[in-house]
mmCIF file of C-alpha atoms in Angstrom:
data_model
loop_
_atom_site.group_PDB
_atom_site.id
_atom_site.type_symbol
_atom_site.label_atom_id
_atom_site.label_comp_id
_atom_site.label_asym_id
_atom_site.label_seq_id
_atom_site.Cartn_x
_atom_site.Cartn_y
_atom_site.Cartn_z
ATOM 1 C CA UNK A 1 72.493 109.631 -11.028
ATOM 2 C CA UNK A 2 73.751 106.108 -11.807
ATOM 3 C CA UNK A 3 73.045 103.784 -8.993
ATOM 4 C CA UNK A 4 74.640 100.932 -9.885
ATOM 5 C CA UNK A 5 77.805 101.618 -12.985
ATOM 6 C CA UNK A 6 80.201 99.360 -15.065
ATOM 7 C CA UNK A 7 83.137 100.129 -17.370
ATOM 8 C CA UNK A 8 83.342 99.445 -20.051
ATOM 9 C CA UNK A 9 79.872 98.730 -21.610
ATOM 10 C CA UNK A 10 81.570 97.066 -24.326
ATOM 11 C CA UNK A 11 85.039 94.993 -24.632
ATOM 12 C CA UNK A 12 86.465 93.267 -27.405
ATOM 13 C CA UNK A 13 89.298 91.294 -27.078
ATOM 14 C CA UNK A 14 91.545 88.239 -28.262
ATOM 15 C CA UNK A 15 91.826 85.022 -26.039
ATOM 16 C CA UNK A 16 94.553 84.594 -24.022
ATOM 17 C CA UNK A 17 94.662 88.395 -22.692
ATOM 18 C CA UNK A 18 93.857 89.268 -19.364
ATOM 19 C CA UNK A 19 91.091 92.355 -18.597
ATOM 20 C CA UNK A 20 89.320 94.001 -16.059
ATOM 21 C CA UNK A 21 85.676 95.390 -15.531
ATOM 22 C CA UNK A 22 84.888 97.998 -12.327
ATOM 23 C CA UNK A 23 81.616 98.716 -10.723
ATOM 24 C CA UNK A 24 81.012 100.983 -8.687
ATOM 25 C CA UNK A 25 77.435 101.377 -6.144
ATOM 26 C CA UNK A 26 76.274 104.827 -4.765
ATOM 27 C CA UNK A 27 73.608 103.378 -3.286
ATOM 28 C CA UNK A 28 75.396 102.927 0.006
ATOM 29 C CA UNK A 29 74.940 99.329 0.007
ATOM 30 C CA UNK A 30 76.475 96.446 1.984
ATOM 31 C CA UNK A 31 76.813 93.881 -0.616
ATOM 32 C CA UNK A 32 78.038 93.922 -4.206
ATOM 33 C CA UNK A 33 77.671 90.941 -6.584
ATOM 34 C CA UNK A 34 79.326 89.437 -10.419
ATOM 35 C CA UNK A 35 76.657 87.739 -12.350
ATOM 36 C CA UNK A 36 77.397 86.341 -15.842
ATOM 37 C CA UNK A 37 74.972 86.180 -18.430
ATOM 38 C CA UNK A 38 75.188 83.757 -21.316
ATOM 39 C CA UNK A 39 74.360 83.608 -24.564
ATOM 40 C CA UNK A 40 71.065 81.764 -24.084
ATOM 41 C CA UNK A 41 70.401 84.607 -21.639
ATOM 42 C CA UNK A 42 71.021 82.440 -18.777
ATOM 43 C CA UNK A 43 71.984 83.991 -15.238
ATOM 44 C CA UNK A 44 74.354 82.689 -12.631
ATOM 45 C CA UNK A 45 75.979 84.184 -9.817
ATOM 46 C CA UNK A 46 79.518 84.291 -9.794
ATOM 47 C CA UNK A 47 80.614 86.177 -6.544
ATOM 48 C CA UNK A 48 79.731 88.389 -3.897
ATOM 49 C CA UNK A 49 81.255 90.696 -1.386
ATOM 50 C CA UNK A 50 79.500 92.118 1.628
ATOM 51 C CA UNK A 51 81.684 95.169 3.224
ATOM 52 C CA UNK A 52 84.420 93.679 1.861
ATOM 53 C CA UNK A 53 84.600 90.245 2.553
ATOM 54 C CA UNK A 54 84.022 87.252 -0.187
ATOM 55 C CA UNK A 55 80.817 85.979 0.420
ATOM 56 C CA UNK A 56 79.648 84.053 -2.387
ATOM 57 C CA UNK A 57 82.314 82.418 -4.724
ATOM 58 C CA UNK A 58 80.637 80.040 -6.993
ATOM 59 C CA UNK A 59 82.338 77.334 -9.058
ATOM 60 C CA UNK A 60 84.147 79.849 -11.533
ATOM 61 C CA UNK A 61 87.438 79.008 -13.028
ATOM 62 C CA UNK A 62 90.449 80.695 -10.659
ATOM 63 C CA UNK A 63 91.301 83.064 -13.863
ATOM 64 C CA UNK A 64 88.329 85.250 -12.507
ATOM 65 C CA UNK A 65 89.416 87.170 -9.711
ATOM 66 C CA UNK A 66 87.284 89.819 -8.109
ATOM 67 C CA UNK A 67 88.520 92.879 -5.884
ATOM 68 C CA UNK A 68 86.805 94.837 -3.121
ATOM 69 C CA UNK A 69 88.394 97.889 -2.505
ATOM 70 C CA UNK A 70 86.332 99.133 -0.269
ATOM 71 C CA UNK A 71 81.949 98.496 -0.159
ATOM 72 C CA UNK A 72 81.376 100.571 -2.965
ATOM 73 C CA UNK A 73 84.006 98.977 -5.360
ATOM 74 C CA UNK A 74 83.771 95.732 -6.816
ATOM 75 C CA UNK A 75 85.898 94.793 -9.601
ATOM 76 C CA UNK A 76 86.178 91.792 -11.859
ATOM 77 C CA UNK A 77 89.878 90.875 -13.188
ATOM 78 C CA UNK A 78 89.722 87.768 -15.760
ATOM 79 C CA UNK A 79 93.195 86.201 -16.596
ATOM 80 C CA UNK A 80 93.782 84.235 -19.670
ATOM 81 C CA UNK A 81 90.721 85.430 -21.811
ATOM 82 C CA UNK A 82 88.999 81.824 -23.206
ATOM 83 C CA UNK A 83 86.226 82.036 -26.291
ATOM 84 C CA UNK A 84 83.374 80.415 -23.783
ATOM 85 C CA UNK A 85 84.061 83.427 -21.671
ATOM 86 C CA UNK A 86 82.306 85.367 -23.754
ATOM 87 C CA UNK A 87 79.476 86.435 -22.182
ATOM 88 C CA UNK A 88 77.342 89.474 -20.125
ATOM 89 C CA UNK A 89 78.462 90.472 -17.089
ATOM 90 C CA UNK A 90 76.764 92.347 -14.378
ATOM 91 C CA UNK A 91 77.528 94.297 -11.485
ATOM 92 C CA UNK A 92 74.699 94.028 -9.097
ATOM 93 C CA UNK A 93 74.382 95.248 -5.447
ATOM 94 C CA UNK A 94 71.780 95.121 -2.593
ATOM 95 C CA UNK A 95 71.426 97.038 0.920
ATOM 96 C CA UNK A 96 70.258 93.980 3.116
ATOM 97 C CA UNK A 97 70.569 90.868 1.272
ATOM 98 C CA UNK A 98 67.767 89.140 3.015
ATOM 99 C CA UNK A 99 64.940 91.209 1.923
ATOM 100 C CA UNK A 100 65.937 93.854 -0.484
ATOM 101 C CA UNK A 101 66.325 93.071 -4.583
ATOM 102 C CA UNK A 102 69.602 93.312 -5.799
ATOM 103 C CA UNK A 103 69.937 96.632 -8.253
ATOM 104 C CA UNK A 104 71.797 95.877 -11.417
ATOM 105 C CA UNK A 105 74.446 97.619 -13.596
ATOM 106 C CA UNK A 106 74.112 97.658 -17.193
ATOM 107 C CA UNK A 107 76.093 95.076 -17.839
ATOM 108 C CA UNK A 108 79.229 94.457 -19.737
ATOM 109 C CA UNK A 109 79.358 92.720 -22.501
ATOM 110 C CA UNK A 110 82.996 90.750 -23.366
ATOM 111 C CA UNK A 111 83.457 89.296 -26.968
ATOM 112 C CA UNK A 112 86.870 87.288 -27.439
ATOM 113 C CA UNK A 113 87.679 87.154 -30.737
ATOM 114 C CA UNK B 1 70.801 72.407 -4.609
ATOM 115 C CA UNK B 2 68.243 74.855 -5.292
ATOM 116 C CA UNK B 3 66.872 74.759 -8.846
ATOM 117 C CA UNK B 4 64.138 77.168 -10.284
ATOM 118 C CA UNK B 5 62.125 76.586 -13.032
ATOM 119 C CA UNK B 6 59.754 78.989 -15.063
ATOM 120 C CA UNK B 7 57.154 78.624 -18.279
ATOM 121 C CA UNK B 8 56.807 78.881 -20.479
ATOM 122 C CA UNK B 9 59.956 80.211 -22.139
ATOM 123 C CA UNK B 10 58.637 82.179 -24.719
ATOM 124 C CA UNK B 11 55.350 83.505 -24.713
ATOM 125 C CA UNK B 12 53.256 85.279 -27.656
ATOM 126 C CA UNK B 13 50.097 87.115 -27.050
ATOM 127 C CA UNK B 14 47.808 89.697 -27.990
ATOM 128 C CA UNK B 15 47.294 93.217 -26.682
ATOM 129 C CA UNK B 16 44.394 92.857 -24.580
ATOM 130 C CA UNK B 17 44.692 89.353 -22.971
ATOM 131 C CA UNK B 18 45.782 88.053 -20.130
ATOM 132 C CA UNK B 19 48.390 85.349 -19.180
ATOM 133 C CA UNK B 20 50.197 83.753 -16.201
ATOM 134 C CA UNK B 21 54.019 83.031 -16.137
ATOM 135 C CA UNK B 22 55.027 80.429 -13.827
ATOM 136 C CA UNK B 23 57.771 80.090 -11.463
ATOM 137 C CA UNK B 24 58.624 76.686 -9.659
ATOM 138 C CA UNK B 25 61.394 76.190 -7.013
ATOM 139 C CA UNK B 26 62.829 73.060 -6.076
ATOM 140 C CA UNK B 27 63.798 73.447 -2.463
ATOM 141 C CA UNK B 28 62.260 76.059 0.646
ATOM 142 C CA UNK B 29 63.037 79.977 0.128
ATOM 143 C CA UNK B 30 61.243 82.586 1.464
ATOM 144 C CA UNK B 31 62.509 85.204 -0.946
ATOM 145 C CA UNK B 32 61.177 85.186 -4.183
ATOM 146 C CA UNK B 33 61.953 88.468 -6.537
ATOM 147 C CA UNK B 34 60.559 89.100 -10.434
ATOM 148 C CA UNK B 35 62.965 91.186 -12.918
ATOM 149 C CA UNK B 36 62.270 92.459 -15.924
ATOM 150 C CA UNK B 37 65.114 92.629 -18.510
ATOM 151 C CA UNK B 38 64.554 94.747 -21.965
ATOM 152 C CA UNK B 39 66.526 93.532 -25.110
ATOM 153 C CA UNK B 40 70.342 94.561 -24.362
ATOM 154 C CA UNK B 41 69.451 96.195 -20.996
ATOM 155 C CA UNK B 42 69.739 95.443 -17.474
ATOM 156 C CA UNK B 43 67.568 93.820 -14.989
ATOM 157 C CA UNK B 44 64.716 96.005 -13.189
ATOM 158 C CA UNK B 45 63.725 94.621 -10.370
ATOM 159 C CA UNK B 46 60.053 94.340 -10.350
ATOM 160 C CA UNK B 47 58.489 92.714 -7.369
ATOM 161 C CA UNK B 48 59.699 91.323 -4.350
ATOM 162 C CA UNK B 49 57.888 88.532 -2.344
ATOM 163 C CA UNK B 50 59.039 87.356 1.529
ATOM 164 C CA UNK B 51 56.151 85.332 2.684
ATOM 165 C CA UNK B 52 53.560 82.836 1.863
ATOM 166 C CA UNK B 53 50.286 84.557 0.296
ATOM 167 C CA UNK B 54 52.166 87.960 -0.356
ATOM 168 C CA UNK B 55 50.691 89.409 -3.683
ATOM 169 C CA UNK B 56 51.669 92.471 -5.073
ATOM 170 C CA UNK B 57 50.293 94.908 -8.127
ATOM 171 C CA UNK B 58 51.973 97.068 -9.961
ATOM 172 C CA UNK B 59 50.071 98.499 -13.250
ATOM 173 C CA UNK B 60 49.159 95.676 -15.447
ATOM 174 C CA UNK B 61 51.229 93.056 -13.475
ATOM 175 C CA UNK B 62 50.461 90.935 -10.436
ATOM 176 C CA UNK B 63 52.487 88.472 -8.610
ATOM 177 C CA UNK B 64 51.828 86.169 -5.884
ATOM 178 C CA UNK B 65 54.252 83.408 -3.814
ATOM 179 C CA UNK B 66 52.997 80.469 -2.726
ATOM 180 C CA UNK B 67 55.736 79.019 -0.379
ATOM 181 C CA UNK B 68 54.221 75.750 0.300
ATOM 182 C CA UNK B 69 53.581 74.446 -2.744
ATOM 183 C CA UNK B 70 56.824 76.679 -4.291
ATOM 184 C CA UNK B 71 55.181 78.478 -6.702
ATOM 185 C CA UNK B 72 55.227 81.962 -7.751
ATOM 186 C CA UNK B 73 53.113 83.426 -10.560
ATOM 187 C CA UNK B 74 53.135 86.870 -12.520
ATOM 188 C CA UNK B 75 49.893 87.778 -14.071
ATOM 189 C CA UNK B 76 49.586 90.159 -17.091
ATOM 190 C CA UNK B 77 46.012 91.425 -17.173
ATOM 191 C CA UNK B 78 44.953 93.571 -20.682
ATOM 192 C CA UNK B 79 48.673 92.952 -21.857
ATOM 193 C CA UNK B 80 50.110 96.020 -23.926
ATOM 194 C CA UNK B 81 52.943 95.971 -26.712
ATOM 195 C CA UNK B 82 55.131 98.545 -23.697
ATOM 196 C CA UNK B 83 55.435 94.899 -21.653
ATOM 197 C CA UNK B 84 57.425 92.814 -24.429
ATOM 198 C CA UNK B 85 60.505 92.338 -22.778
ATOM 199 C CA UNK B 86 62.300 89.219 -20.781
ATOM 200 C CA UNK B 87 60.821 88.346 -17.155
ATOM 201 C CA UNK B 88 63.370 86.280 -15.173
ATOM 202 C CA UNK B 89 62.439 85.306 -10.833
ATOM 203 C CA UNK B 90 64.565 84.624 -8.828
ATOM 204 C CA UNK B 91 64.828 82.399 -5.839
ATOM 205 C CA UNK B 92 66.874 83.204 -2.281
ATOM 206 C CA UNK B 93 69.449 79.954 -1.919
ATOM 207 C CA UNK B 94 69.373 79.056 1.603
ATOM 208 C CA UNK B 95 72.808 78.465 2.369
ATOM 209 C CA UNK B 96 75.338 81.827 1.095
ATOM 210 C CA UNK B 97 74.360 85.309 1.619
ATOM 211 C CA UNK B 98 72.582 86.908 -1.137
ATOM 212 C CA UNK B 99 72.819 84.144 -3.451
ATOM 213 C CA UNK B 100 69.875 84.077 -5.707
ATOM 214 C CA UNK B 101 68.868 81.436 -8.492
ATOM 215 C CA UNK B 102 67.392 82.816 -11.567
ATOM 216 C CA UNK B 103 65.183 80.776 -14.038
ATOM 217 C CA UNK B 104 66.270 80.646 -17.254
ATOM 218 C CA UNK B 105 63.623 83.575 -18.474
ATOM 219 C CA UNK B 106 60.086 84.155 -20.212
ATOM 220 C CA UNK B 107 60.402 86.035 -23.418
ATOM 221 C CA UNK B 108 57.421 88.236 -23.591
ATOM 222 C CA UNK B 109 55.895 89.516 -26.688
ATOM 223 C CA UNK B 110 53.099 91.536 -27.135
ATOM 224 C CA UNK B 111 51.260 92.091 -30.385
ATOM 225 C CA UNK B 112 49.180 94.125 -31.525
#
């Protein structure tokens, strides 16, 4: 069973559309996050939700927009589609986000043509 | 602002030997985790450290946290080609829930 799953694995797509990646956790964790992985394999936090409540918003442009539905759901929604957007992004979540690691998704990866 | 640094970046070595990768923070955490991330994969989380002196083994791989002098390290003892792969820590921010730092990587290659 997939702990921690994105959709889609793969998304190709011209600039200036808008798009949206889910995640979902059966872990039955508290606290989902969005990290983005560049090029240079580089990894930085975007956002984070614990039981449904923004947490962690980072300095990300306001065309990113994530959505709890509920603790299990975290979804990215990215407006406007730029080239430097291109990128890896991964769902991650965590039970207690204190002292347990965060388990990752498999990551997305978004190519803007 | 919390920065983390690790090295080296890349690292080549034989099967057989051993190495050290480094991990320096910049400001006080007590939660330090190691990931390992294969070539178009996701992260595995390999180790997690929550207080000074805690060392932990896992096959061929040790790590240990220093907190005072904010250091971790991850030792590969008799390294084998199976643990070529990326090795990323990552340090607890004090401030926001959750929020980890991640240094920038160690590329791992193992020859034989």
């Amino acid at each position: 069973d997939t702990a921690v799953s994105q959709t889609p694995k793969y998304l190709v797509t011209q600039m200036g559309n808008d798009k949206s990646i889910k995640c979902e956790q059966n872990l039955g964790h508290d606290t989902m996050y969005w990290y983005k992985q560049d090029s240079k394999k580089f990894l930085k936090i975007m956002f984070s939700y614990n039981n449904k409540e923004l947490i962690i918003n980072e300095t990300v442009p306001n065309r990113f927009s994530p959505k709890s539905p509920d603790k299990a759901h975290l979804n990215l929604h990215i407006n406007s589609l730029e080239l430097g957007d291109s990128a890896v992004y991964f769902c991650a979540s965590s039970q207690d986000w204190r002292n347990q690691p965060q388990h990752f998704g498999d990551g997305t990866r978004l190519s803007i043509l | 602002e919390l920065k983390v640094e690790q090295n080296p970046l890349f690292l080549s070595m034989q099967e057989g030997k051993n190495y050290t990768i480094y991990c320096n923070y910049s400001t006080t955490s007590d939660r330090l985790y190691w990931y390992r991330q294969d070539p178009g994969k996701s992260l595995e989380s390999l180790f997690v450290l929550l207080s000074n002196g805690a060392v932990k083994q896992e096959g061929r791989l040790m790590a240990s946290l220093d907190t005072k002098a904010r250091l971790s390290t991850l030792h590969i003892t008799a390294a084998v080609h199976d643990l070529s792969a990326t090795y990323f820590c990552a340090v607890g921010g004090g401030g926001s829930q959750g929020n980890l730092i991640f240094g920038k990587g160690t590329k791992l290659s193992v020859k034989p």
